[in-house]
PDB file of C-alpha atoms in Angstrom:
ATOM      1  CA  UNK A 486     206.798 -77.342 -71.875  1.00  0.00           C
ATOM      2  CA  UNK A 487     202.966 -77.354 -72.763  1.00  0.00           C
ATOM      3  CA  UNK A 488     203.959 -79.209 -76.024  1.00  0.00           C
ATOM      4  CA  UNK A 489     206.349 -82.161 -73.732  1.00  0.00           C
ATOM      5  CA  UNK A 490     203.183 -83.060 -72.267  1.00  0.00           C
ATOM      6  CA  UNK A 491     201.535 -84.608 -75.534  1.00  0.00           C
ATOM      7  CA  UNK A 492     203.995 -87.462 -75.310  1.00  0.00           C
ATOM      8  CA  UNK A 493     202.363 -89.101 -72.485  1.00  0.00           C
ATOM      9  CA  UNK A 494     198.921 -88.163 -73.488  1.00  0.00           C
ATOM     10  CA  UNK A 495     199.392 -89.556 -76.862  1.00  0.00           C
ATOM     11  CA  UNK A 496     200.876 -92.966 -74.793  1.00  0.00           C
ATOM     12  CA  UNK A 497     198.069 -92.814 -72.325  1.00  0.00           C
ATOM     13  CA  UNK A 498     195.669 -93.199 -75.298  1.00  0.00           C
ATOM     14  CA  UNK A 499     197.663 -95.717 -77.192  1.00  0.00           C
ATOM     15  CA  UNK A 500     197.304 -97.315 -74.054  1.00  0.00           C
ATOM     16  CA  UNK A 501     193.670 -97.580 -73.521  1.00  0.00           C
ATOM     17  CA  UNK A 502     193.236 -98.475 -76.945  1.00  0.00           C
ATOM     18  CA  UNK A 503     195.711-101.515 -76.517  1.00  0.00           C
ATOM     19  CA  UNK A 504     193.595-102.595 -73.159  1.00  0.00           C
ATOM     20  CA  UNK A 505     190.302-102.324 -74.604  1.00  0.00           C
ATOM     21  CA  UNK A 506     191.242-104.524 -77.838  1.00  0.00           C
ATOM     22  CA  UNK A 507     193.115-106.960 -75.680  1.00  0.00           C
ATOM     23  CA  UNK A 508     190.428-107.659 -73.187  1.00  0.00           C
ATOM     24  CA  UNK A 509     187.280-109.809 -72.868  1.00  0.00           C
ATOM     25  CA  UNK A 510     185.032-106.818 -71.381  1.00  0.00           C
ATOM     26  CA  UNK A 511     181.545-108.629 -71.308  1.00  0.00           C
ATOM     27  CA  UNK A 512     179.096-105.502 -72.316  1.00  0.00           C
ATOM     28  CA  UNK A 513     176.737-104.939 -68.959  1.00  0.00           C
ATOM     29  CA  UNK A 514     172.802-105.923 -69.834  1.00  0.00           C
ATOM     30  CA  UNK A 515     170.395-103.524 -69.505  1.00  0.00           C
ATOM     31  CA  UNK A 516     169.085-102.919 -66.154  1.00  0.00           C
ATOM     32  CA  UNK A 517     165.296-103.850 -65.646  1.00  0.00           C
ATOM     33  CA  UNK A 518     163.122-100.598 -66.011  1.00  0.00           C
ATOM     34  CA  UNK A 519     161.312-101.149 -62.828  1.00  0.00           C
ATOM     35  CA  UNK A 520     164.796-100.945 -60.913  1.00  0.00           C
ATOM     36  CA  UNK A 521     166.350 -97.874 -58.988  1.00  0.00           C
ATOM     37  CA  UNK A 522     169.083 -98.368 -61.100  1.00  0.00           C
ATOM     38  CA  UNK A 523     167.307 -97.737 -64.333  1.00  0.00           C
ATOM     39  CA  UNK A 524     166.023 -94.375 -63.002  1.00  0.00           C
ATOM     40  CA  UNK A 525     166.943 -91.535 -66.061  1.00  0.00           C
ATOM     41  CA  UNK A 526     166.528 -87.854 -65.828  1.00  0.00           C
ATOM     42  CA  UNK A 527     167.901 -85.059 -63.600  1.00  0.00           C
ATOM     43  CA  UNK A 528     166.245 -87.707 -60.218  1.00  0.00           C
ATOM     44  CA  UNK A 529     168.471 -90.359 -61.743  1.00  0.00           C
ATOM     45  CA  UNK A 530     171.681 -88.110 -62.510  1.00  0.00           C
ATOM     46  CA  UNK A 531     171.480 -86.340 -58.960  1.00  0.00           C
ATOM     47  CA  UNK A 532     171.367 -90.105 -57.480  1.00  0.00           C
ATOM     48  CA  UNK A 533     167.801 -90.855 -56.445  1.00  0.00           C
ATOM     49  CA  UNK A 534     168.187 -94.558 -54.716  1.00  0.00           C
ATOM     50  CA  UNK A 535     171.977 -94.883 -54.288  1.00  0.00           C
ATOM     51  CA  UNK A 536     172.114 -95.608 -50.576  1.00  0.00           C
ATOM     52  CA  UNK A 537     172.021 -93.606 -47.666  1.00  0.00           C
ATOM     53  CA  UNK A 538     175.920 -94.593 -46.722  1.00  0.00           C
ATOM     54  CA  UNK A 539     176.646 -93.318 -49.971  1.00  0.00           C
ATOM     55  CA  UNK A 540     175.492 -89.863 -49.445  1.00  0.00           C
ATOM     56  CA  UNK A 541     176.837 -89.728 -45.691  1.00  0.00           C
ATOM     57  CA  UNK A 542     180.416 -90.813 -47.687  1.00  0.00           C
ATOM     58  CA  UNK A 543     179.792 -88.302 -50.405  1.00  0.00           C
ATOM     59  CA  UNK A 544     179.592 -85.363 -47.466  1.00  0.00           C
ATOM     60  CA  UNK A 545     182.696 -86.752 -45.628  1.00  0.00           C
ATOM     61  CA  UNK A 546     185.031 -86.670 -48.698  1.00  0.00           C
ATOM     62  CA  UNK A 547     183.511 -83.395 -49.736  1.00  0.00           C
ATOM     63  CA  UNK A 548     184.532 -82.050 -46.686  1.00  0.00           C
ATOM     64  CA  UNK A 549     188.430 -83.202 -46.990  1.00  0.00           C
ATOM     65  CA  UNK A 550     188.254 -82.117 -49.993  1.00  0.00           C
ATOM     66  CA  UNK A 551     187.328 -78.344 -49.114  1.00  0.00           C
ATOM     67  CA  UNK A 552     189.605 -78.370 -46.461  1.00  0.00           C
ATOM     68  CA  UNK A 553     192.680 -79.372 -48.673  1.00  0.00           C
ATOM     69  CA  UNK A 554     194.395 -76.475 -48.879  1.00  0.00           C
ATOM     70  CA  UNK A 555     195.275 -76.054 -52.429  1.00  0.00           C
ATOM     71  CA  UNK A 556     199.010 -76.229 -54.094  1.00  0.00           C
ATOM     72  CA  UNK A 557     198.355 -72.440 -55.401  1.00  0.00           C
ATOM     73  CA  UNK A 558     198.018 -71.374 -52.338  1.00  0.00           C
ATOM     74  CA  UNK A 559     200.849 -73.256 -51.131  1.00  0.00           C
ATOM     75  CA  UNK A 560     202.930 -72.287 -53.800  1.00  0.00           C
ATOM     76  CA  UNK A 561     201.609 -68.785 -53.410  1.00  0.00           C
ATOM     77  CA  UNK A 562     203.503 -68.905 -50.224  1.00  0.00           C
ATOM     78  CA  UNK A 563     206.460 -70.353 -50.765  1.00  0.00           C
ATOM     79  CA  UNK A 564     207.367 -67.856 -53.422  1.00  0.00           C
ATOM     80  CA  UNK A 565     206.515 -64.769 -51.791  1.00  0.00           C
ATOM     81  CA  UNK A 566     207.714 -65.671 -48.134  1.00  0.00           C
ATOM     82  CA  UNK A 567     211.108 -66.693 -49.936  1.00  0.00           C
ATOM     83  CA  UNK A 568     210.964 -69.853 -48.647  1.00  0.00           C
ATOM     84  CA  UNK A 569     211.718 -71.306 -51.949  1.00  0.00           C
ATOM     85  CA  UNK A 570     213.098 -70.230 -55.130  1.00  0.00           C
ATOM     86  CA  UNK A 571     211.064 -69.822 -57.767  1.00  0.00           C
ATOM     87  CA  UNK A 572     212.748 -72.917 -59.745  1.00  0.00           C
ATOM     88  CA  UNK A 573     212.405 -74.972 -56.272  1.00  0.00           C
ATOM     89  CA  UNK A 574     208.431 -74.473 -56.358  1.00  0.00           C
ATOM     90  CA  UNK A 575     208.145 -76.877 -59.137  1.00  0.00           C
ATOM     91  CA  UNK A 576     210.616 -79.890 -57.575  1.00  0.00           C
ATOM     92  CA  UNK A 577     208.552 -79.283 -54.173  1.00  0.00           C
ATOM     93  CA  UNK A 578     205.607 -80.451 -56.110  1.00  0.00           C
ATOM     94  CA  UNK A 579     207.328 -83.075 -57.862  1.00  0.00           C
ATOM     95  CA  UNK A 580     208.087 -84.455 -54.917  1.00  0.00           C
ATOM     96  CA  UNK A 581     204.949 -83.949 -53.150  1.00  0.00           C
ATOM     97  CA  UNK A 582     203.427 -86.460 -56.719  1.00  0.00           C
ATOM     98  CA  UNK A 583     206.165 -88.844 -55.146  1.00  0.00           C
ATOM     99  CA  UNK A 584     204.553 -89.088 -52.108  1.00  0.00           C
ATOM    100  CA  UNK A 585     200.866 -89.107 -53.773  1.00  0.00           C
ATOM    101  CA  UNK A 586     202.076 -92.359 -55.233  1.00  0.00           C
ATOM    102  CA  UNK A 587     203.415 -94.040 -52.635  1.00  0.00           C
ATOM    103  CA  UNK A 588     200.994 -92.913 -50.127  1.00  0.00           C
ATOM    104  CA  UNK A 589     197.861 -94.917 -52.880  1.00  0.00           C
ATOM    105  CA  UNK A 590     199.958 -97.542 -53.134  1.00  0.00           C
ATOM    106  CA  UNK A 591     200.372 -98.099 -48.824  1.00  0.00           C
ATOM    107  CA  UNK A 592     197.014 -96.863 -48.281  1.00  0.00           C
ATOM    108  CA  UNK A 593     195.610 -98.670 -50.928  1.00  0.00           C
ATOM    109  CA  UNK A 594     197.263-102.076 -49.520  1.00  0.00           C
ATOM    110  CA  UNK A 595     196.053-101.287 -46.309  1.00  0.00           C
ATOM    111  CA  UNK A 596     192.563-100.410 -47.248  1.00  0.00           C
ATOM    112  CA  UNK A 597     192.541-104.326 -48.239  1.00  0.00           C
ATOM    113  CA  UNK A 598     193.739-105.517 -45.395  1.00  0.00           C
ATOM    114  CA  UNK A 599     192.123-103.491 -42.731  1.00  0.00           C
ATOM    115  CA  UNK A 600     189.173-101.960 -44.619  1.00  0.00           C
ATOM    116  CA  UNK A 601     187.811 -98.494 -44.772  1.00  0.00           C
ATOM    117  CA  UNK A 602     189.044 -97.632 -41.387  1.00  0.00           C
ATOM    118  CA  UNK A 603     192.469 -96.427 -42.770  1.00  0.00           C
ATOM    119  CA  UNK A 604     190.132 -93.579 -44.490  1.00  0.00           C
ATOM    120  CA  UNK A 605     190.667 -91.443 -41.083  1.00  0.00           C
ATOM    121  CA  UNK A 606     193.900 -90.847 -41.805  1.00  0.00           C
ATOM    122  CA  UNK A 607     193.073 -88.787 -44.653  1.00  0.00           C
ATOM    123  CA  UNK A 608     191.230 -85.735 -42.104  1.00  0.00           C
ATOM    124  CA  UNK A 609     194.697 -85.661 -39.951  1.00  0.00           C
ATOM    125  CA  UNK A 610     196.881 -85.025 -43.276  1.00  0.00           C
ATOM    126  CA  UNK A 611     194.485 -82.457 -44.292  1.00  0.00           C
ATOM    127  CA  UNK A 612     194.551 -80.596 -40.885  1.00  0.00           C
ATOM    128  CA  UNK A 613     198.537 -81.320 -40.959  1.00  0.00           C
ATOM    129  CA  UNK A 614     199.055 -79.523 -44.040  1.00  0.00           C
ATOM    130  CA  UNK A 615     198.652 -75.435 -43.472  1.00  0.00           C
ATOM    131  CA  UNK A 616     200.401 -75.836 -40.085  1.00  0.00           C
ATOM    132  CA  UNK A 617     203.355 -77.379 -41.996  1.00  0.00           C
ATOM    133  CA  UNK A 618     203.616 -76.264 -45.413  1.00  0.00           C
ATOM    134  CA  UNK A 619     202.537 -72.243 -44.433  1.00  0.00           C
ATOM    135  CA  UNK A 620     205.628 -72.110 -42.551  1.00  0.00           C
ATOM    136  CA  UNK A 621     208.873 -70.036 -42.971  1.00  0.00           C
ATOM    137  CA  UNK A 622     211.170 -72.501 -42.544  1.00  0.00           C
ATOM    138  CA  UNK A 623     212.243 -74.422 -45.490  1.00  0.00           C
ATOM    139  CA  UNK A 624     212.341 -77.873 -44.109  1.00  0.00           C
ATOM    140  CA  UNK A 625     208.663 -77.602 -42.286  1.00  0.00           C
ATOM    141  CA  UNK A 626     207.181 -76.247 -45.715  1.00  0.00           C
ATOM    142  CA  UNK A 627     208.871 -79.146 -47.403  1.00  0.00           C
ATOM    143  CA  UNK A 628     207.447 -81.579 -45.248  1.00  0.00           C
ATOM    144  CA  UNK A 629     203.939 -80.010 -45.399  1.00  0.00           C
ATOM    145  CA  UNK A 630     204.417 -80.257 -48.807  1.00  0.00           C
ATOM    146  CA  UNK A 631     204.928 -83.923 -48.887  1.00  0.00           C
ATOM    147  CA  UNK A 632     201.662 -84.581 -46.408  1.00  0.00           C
ATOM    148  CA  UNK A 633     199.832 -82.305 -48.798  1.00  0.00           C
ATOM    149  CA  UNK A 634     200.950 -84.957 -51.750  1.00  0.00           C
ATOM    150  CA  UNK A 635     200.297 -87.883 -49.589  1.00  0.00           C
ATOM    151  CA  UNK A 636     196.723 -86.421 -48.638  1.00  0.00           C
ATOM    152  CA  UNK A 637     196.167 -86.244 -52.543  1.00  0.00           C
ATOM    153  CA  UNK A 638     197.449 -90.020 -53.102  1.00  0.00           C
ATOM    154  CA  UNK A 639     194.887 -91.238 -50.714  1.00  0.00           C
ATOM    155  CA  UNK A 640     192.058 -88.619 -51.857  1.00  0.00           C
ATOM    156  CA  UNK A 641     192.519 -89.400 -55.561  1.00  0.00           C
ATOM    157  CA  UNK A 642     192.757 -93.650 -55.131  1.00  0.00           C
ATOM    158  CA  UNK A 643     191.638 -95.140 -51.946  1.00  0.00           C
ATOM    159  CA  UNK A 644     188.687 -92.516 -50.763  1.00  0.00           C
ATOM    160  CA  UNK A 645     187.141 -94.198 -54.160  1.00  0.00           C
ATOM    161  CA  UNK A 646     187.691 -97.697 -53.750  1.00  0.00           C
ATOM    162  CA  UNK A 647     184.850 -97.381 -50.910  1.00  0.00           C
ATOM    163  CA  UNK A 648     182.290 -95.841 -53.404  1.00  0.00           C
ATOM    164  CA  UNK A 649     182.500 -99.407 -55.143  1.00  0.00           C
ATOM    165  CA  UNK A 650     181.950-101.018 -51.965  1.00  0.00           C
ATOM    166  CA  UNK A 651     178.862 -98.914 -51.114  1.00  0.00           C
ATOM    167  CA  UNK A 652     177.323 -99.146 -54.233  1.00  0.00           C
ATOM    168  CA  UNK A 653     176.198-101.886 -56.630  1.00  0.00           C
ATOM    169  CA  UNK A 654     177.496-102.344 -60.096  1.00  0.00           C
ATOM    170  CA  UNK A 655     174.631-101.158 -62.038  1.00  0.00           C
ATOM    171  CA  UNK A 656     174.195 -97.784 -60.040  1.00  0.00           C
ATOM    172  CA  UNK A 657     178.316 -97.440 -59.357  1.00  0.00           C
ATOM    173  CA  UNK A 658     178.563 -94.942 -62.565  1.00  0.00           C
ATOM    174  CA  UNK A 659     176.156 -92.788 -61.348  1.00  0.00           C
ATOM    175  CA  UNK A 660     177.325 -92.786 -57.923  1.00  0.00           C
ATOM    176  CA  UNK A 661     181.335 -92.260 -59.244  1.00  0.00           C
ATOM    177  CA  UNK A 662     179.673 -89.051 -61.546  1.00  0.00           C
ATOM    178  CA  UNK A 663     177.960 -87.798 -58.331  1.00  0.00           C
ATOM    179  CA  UNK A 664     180.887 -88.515 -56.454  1.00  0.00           C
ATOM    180  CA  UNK A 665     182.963 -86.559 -58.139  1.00  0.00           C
ATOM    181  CA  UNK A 666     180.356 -83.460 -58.455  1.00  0.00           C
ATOM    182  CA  UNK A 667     180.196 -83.240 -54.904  1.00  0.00           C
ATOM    183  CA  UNK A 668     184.288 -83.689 -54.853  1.00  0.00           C
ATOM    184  CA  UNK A 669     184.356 -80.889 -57.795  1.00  0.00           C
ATOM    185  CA  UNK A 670     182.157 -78.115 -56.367  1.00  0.00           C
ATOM    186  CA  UNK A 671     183.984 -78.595 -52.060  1.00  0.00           C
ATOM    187  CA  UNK A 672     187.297 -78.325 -54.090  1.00  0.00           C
ATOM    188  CA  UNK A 673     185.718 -74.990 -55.787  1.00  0.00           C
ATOM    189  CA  UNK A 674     184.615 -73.442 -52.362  1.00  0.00           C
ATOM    190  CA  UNK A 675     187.330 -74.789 -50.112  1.00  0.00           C
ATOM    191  CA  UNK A 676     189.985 -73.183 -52.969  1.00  0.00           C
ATOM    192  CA  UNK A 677     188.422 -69.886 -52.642  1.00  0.00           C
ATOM    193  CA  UNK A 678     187.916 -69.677 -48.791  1.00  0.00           C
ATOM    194  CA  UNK A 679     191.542 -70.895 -48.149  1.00  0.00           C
ATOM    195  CA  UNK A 680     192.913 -68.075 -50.685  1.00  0.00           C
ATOM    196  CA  UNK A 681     190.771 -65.614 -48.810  1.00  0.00           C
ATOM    197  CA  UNK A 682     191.570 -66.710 -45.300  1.00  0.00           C
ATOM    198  CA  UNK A 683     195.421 -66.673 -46.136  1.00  0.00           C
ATOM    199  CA  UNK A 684     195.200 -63.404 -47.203  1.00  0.00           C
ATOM    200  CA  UNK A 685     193.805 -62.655 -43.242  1.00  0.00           C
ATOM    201  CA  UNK A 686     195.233 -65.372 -40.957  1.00  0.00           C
ATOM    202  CA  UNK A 687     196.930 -68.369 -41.189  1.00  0.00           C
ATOM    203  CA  UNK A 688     196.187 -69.549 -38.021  1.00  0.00           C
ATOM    204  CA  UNK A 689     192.188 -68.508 -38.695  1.00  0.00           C
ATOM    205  CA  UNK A 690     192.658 -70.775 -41.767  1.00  0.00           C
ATOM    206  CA  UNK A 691     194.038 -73.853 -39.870  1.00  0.00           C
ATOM    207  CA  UNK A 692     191.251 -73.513 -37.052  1.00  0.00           C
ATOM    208  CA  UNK A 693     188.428 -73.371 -40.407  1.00  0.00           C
ATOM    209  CA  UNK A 694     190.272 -76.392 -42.329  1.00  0.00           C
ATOM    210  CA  UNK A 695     190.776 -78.345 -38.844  1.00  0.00           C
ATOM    211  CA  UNK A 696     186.327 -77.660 -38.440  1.00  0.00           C
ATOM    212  CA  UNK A 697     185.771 -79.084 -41.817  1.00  0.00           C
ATOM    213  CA  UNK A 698     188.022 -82.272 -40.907  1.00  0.00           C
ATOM    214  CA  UNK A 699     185.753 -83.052 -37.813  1.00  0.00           C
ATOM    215  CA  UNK A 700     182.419 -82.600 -39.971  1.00  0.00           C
ATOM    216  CA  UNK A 701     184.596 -85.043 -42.271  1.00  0.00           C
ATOM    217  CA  UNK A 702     185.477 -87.444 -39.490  1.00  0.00           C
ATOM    218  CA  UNK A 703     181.712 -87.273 -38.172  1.00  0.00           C
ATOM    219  CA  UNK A 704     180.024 -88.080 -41.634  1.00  0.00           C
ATOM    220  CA  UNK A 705     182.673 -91.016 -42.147  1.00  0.00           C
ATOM    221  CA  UNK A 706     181.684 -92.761 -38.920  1.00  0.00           C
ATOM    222  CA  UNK A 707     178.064 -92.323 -39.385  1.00  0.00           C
ATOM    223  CA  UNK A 708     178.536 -94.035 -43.110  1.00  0.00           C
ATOM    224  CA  UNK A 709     180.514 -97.075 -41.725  1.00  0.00           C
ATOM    225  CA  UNK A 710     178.033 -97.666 -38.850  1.00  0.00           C
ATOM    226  CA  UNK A 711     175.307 -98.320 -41.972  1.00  0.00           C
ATOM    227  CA  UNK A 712     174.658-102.186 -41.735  1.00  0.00           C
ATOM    228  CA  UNK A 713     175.234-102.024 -45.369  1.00  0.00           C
ATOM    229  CA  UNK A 714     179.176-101.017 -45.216  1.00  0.00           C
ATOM    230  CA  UNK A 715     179.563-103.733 -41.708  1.00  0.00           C
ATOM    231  CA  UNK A 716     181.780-106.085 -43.848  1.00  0.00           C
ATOM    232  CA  UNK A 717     184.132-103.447 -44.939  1.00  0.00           C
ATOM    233  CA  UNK A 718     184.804-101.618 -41.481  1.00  0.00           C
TER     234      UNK A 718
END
């Protein structure tokens, strides 16, 4: 099964080789030295002048991201409450990818439309998620399955999208790599707390992830009142 999975990766790579030989991709110049953007060592990796917004973002998605109960811990469940067989876990998450892609593609669509607003649904899908998919019947876990795939759709493609609007071109690497360092150590901590608060009480677990979602909700606000993100509410 491990060995399947080298056909796509050898595609994906054919892939990016065929885009980057087939397009006109202008190289960026150099920034001017006396720019934020030009800042190097560990100030300039850590972010030092990306903008405030950018930060109060960083914090928001950081927090859905720790409170997005993990598909261990849901599959954890599923197998040893018997809500699922075994062979079932793996078409449950299947299914929940299903509904990652089709949840980027309508969020995504109405991020354009409507702007960053539709990023509040993302802290109600999170909170949705153990009250649904920790249950023991088989069609509630299924369907908190799926909101835990559409919650990952819109985490993994749209939450981004607004990191381009918040920062400028030259600085937008930087801000992606801190981005996803803040994304990368809330996923580490809100992995661990959800596996240890399962192990106590569910319900103790939903009333923690549904806390993180209105620190979430709180830091996304405060970033789209920023006069700098006005055009994209």
């Amino acid at each position: 099964a491990m060995a399947v999975l080298a056909v796509p990766g050898i595609a994906s790579m054919l892939l990016l080789v065929a885009l980057r030989t087939g397009l006109d991709i202008e190289e960026p110049e150099p920034p001017d030295p006396m720019t934020p953007a030009a800042r190097t060592g560990l100030r300039g990796a850590l972010g030092a002048g990306l903008p405030r917004a950018f930060f109060l973002f960083a914090v928001s998605s950081g927090a859905t991201t720790a409170g997005l109960v993990t598909f261990g811990v849901i599959s954890f469940h599923l197998s040893t409450e018997h809500v699922l067989s075994l062979a079932a876990v793996p078409v449950a998450y299947a299914a929940a990818m299903a509904a990652a892609a089709v949840a980027a593609i309508v969020t995504g669509v109405t991020y354009d439309r409507w702007g960053a607003r539709v990023l509040y649904v993302l802290p109600l899908l999170v909170v949705a998620v153990p009250v649904l998919a920790f249950s023991n019947r088989v069609a509630v876990a299924v369907a908190g399955v799926l909101v835990w795939g559409a919650a990952v759709g819109l985490q993994d493609s749209t939450v981004k999208a607004l990191v381009a609007d918040l920062v400028a071109g030259p600085q937008r690497a930087t801000a992606y790599g801190v981005f996803a360092a803040i994304q990368g150590a809330a996923a580490v901590l809100g992995g661990g707390v959800a596996g240890a608060l399962y192990a106590v009480s569910v319900p103790l677990l939903v009333v923690v992830v549904a806390a993180t979602q209105v620190m979430a909700v709180v830091f996304l606000a405060r970033a789209l009142r920023r006069p700098s993100v006005a055009r994209i509410r």
